[in-house]
Amino acid sequence: MRASTILAAFALAPSVLSMPSHLYRRCDNETGTENGTAEPPVPALPVCNLAGLKQPDSVLQPPTADMKLMMVALGEGTQNYTCGANLTAPPSAIGAVATLFDASCDLVNSPPISTQQLGSIEEDAKSIGAHFFVDNTTPDFDILGLGNTRAKKTEECAAPNPTGDVKWLRLTAQADGSTSAVKEIYRLNTVGGLAPKSCEGKAVGDIVTVEYQAQYWIYASPQNQTMNKPKSPSAPQQQQVSASARLVPAGSIVLSALVSLCVYIHGF
């Protein structure tokens, strides 16, 4: 009786080893994400060739020869101001908040396209990041797949329509607070965003927001032209991990079965 039981237990071992892996695999897919939920894809660089794309004319210092255009982002949001003690004076700037969209290929395909016309891409394109200020004077750009860029204003000039649009800027990336390879960002082709002429009708400390749009031309140096993408295991490594995930639990099941059998045979 006991001998036949032992033989039966060993006969079960191949069956246990051949059990469907989904019964004991820790993750629901081969990439190792829990509950079968894949991580969101990291946006890649624009698929179009940006080499021939030129900035609109301005008096701002142009990018140096060692800079490469990585992306043109459309920013849509508000320029923000606060009212001081003198309510008859214009409010003071306290930064901006904007959602960013990749407008690179739209500009390549239609170079004369205006910033207002670029606004239509919001209906079709997902946001690639955000622009905000960490304090009243420090702009920050957080872009998926590219990283975070904290910058400072190094140059400005009046927009072609200075009575209606905020200034054009050249921003330089700062090492402190930045994780991206970006070196310079230009704010160009602005629309709206100017502060009102006074705070009449407001109270001291009130916040005034003015809608605006702008193109942000983003440059990196040649040695840092690739976006920061998370590295995934190679196919052989993934297969090896998957095989281990299958074999280790199965072996444990066989061992448990044999231990239980010994307890039954020897009575301990």
Coordinates of C-alpha atoms in Angstrom, one line a residue:
M1 CA 0.0 0.0 0.0
R2 CA 2.7 2.5 1.0
A3 CA 5.0 1.5 -1.9
S4 CA 2.1 2.0 -4.4
T5 CA 1.4 5.4 -2.8
I6 CA 5.1 6.4 -3.2
L7 CA 5.0 5.4 -6.8
A8 CA 1.8 7.4 -7.3
A9 CA 3.4 10.5 -5.8
F10 CA 6.4 10.3 -8.1
A11 CA 4.1 9.7 -11.0
L12 CA 2.3 13.0 -10.2
A13 CA 5.5 15.0 -10.4
P14 CA 5.6 15.4 -14.2
S15 CA 2.0 16.5 -14.2
V16 CA 2.7 19.1 -11.5
L17 CA 5.7 20.4 -13.5
S18 CA 3.5 20.7 -16.6
M19 CA 0.7 22.6 -14.9
P20 CA -0.3 25.8 -16.8
S21 CA 2.1 28.6 -15.7
H22 CA -0.8 31.1 -15.2
L23 CA -1.8 29.2 -12.1
Y24 CA 1.2 30.2 -10.2
R25 CA 3.0 32.9 -12.1
R26 CA 3.3 36.1 -10.0
C27 CA 2.5 38.5 -12.8
D28 CA -0.1 38.2 -15.5
N29 CA 2.2 39.1 -18.4
E30 CA 5.8 38.5 -19.4
T31 CA 6.9 42.1 -18.7
G32 CA 6.5 41.6 -15.0
T33 CA 3.9 44.3 -14.2
E34 CA 1.5 43.4 -11.5
N35 CA -2.2 42.5 -12.2
G36 CA -1.5 42.4 -15.9
T37 CA -1.4 46.2 -16.2
A38 CA 1.3 47.4 -18.6
E39 CA 3.2 50.5 -17.8
P40 CA 2.3 53.5 -19.9
P41 CA 4.6 53.8 -23.0
V42 CA 7.3 56.5 -22.8
P43 CA 6.8 59.1 -25.6
A44 CA 9.6 58.9 -28.2
L45 CA 11.2 61.8 -30.0
P46 CA 9.2 63.3 -32.8
V47 CA 9.2 60.9 -35.8
C48 CA 9.5 63.8 -38.3
N49 CA 12.9 65.4 -39.3
L50 CA 13.3 68.7 -37.4
A51 CA 16.7 69.5 -39.0
G52 CA 15.1 72.0 -41.5
L53 CA 12.8 73.7 -38.9
K54 CA 13.9 77.2 -38.2
Q55 CA 12.9 79.6 -35.5
P56 CA 10.9 82.7 -36.3
D57 CA 13.1 85.8 -36.7
S58 CA 13.8 87.6 -33.4
V59 CA 16.6 89.5 -31.7
L60 CA 17.1 86.7 -29.2
Q61 CA 20.5 85.0 -29.4
P62 CA 20.1 82.0 -31.6
P63 CA 21.0 78.4 -30.5
T64 CA 24.7 77.7 -30.8
A65 CA 26.0 75.3 -33.5
D66 CA 26.3 72.5 -31.0
M67 CA 22.6 72.5 -30.1
K68 CA 20.0 70.3 -31.7
L69 CA 16.3 70.9 -31.8
M70 CA 14.6 68.1 -29.9
M71 CA 11.0 69.2 -29.9
V72 CA 8.6 72.1 -30.3
A73 CA 5.9 72.0 -27.6
L74 CA 2.7 74.0 -27.7
G75 CA 1.9 75.4 -24.3
E76 CA -1.7 76.4 -23.4
G77 CA -2.5 77.9 -20.0
T78 CA -2.4 81.1 -18.0
Q79 CA 0.0 83.8 -17.1
N80 CA -0.5 84.6 -13.5
Y81 CA -0.3 87.9 -11.6
T82 CA -1.0 89.3 -8.2
C83 CA -2.3 92.7 -7.1
G84 CA -0.2 94.9 -4.9
A85 CA -1.0 97.7 -2.6
N86 CA -1.4 100.2 -5.5
L87 CA -4.5 98.9 -7.2
T88 CA -4.1 101.5 -10.0
A89 CA -0.9 99.9 -11.1
P90 CA -0.6 96.7 -13.2
P91 CA -0.4 93.4 -11.1
S92 CA 3.0 91.8 -10.7
A93 CA 3.9 88.6 -12.5
I94 CA 4.1 85.4 -10.4
G95 CA 4.7 82.8 -13.1
A96 CA 2.6 80.7 -15.4
V97 CA 0.9 77.3 -15.7
A98 CA 0.4 75.5 -19.0
T99 CA -0.3 72.1 -20.5
L100 CA 2.2 71.0 -23.1
F101 CA 1.5 69.2 -26.4
D102 CA 4.0 68.0 -29.1
A103 CA 3.6 70.3 -32.1
S104 CA 6.9 69.4 -33.8
C105 CA 5.5 67.5 -36.8
D106 CA 2.6 70.0 -37.3
L107 CA 5.2 72.7 -37.7
V108 CA 7.3 70.6 -40.1
N109 CA 4.3 69.8 -42.3
S110 CA 2.9 73.3 -42.2
P111 CA 5.8 75.8 -41.4
P112 CA 3.6 79.0 -41.7
I113 CA 1.1 77.6 -39.2
S114 CA 0.3 80.0 -36.4
T115 CA 0.2 79.3 -32.7
Q116 CA -3.6 79.7 -32.7
Q117 CA -3.9 77.1 -35.4
L118 CA -1.6 74.7 -33.5
G119 CA -4.2 74.9 -30.7
S120 CA -6.4 72.5 -32.6
I121 CA -3.9 69.6 -31.9
E122 CA -5.2 69.6 -28.3
E123 CA -8.2 67.7 -29.6
D124 CA -6.2 64.9 -31.1
A125 CA -3.0 64.8 -29.1
K126 CA -2.4 63.7 -25.5
S127 CA -0.6 66.0 -23.1
I128 CA 3.2 65.4 -23.0
G129 CA 3.8 67.3 -19.8
A130 CA 3.4 70.6 -17.9
H131 CA 5.0 74.0 -17.5
F132 CA 4.8 75.7 -14.1
F133 CA 6.9 77.8 -11.7
V134 CA 8.6 76.6 -8.6
D135 CA 8.7 80.2 -7.3
N136 CA 7.8 83.5 -8.8
T137 CA 10.8 83.6 -11.1
T138 CA 11.9 80.0 -11.7
P139 CA 10.2 78.2 -14.7
D140 CA 10.0 74.4 -14.8
F141 CA 9.2 72.0 -17.6
D142 CA 8.2 68.4 -16.8
I143 CA 7.9 66.4 -20.0
L144 CA 7.2 62.6 -20.2
G145 CA 10.2 60.7 -21.5
L146 CA 12.4 63.7 -21.5
G147 CA 12.6 64.5 -17.8
N148 CA 12.4 67.7 -15.7
T149 CA 14.1 70.9 -16.7
R150 CA 14.4 73.8 -14.3
A151 CA 15.4 77.0 -16.0
K152 CA 16.1 80.7 -15.7
K153 CA 15.4 83.6 -18.0
T154 CA 18.5 84.8 -19.7
E155 CA 17.1 87.0 -22.5
E156 CA 13.8 88.6 -23.6
C157 CA 12.4 90.7 -26.4
A158 CA 9.0 92.2 -27.2
A159 CA 6.6 90.0 -29.2
P160 CA 5.6 91.3 -32.7
N161 CA 2.3 92.4 -31.1
P162 CA 3.6 93.9 -27.9
T163 CA 0.3 95.4 -26.9
G164 CA -1.4 92.0 -26.8
D165 CA 1.1 89.2 -26.4
V166 CA 3.7 88.3 -23.7
K167 CA 7.4 88.7 -24.5
W168 CA 9.5 86.1 -26.3
L169 CA 12.2 84.5 -24.0
R170 CA 15.4 82.5 -24.1
L171 CA 15.6 80.2 -21.0
T172 CA 18.8 78.4 -19.9
A173 CA 18.5 75.0 -18.1
Q174 CA 19.9 74.9 -14.6
A175 CA 21.7 71.8 -13.1
D176 CA 20.0 72.2 -9.8
G177 CA 16.5 70.6 -10.1
S178 CA 16.9 69.3 -13.7
T179 CA 17.0 65.7 -14.8
S180 CA 16.8 66.1 -18.6
A181 CA 19.4 66.7 -21.2
V182 CA 17.8 70.0 -22.2
K183 CA 20.1 73.0 -22.4
E184 CA 17.9 75.8 -23.8
I185 CA 14.2 76.5 -24.2
Y186 CA 12.8 79.4 -26.3
R187 CA 9.3 80.8 -25.8
L188 CA 8.2 82.1 -29.2
N189 CA 5.1 83.0 -31.1
T190 CA 3.2 84.0 -28.0
V191 CA -0.5 84.8 -28.0
G192 CA -2.1 86.7 -25.2
G193 CA -1.1 86.5 -21.6
L194 CA -0.4 90.2 -20.9
A195 CA -1.3 91.6 -17.5
P196 CA -4.2 94.1 -17.3
K197 CA -3.2 97.7 -17.0
S198 CA -4.5 97.9 -13.4
C199 CA -6.1 96.0 -10.5
E200 CA -9.1 98.3 -10.3
G201 CA -12.0 96.3 -8.9
K202 CA -9.7 93.9 -7.2
A203 CA -8.3 93.6 -3.7
V204 CA -4.7 93.6 -2.5
G205 CA -3.3 90.1 -2.9
D206 CA -5.9 89.0 -5.5
I207 CA -4.7 86.6 -8.2
V208 CA -5.3 87.5 -11.9
T209 CA -5.0 84.9 -14.5
V210 CA -4.7 85.6 -18.3
E211 CA -5.0 82.9 -20.9
Y212 CA -2.1 82.5 -23.3
Q213 CA -0.5 80.2 -25.9
A214 CA 3.2 79.8 -26.8
Q215 CA 5.6 77.7 -28.7
Y216 CA 8.4 76.2 -26.6
W217 CA 11.5 75.3 -28.8
I218 CA 13.5 72.8 -26.8
Y219 CA 17.2 72.2 -27.5
A220 CA 19.8 69.7 -26.2
S221 CA 23.6 69.3 -26.8
P222 CA 24.8 66.5 -29.1
Q223 CA 26.1 64.2 -26.3
N224 CA 22.7 64.3 -24.6
Q225 CA 20.2 64.1 -27.5
T226 CA 18.3 61.0 -26.5
M227 CA 15.4 61.0 -24.1
N228 CA 15.6 59.1 -20.8
K229 CA 13.9 55.8 -21.5
P230 CA 13.7 53.1 -18.9
K231 CA 15.7 50.1 -19.9
S232 CA 13.9 46.8 -20.2
P233 CA 15.4 43.3 -20.0
S234 CA 16.5 41.8 -23.3
A235 CA 14.4 39.0 -24.7
P236 CA 16.7 36.1 -23.5
Q237 CA 16.7 37.7 -20.0
Q238 CA 12.9 37.9 -20.0
Q239 CA 12.6 34.2 -21.1
Q240 CA 15.0 33.2 -18.4
V241 CA 13.1 35.1 -15.7
S242 CA 9.8 33.6 -17.0
A243 CA 11.2 30.1 -16.9
S244 CA 12.4 30.5 -13.4
A245 CA 9.0 31.9 -12.4
R246 CA 7.5 28.7 -13.7
L247 CA 9.9 26.1 -12.4
V248 CA 10.5 27.3 -8.8
P249 CA 6.8 27.2 -7.7
A250 CA 6.3 23.9 -9.5
G251 CA 9.3 22.4 -7.7
S252 CA 7.9 23.6 -4.4
I253 CA 4.6 21.9 -5.1
V254 CA 6.4 18.5 -5.8
L255 CA 8.5 18.9 -2.6
S256 CA 5.4 19.6 -0.5
A257 CA 3.7 16.5 -2.0
L258 CA 6.7 14.3 -1.2
V259 CA 6.9 15.6 2.4
S260 CA 3.3 15.0 3.0
L261 CA 3.7 11.4 1.6
C262 CA 6.6 10.7 4.1
V263 CA 4.5 12.0 7.0
Y264 CA 1.7 9.6 5.9
I265 CA 4.1 6.6 5.5
H266 CA 6.1 7.0 8.7
G267 CA 3.3 8.5 10.8
F268 CA 5.2 11.8 11.8

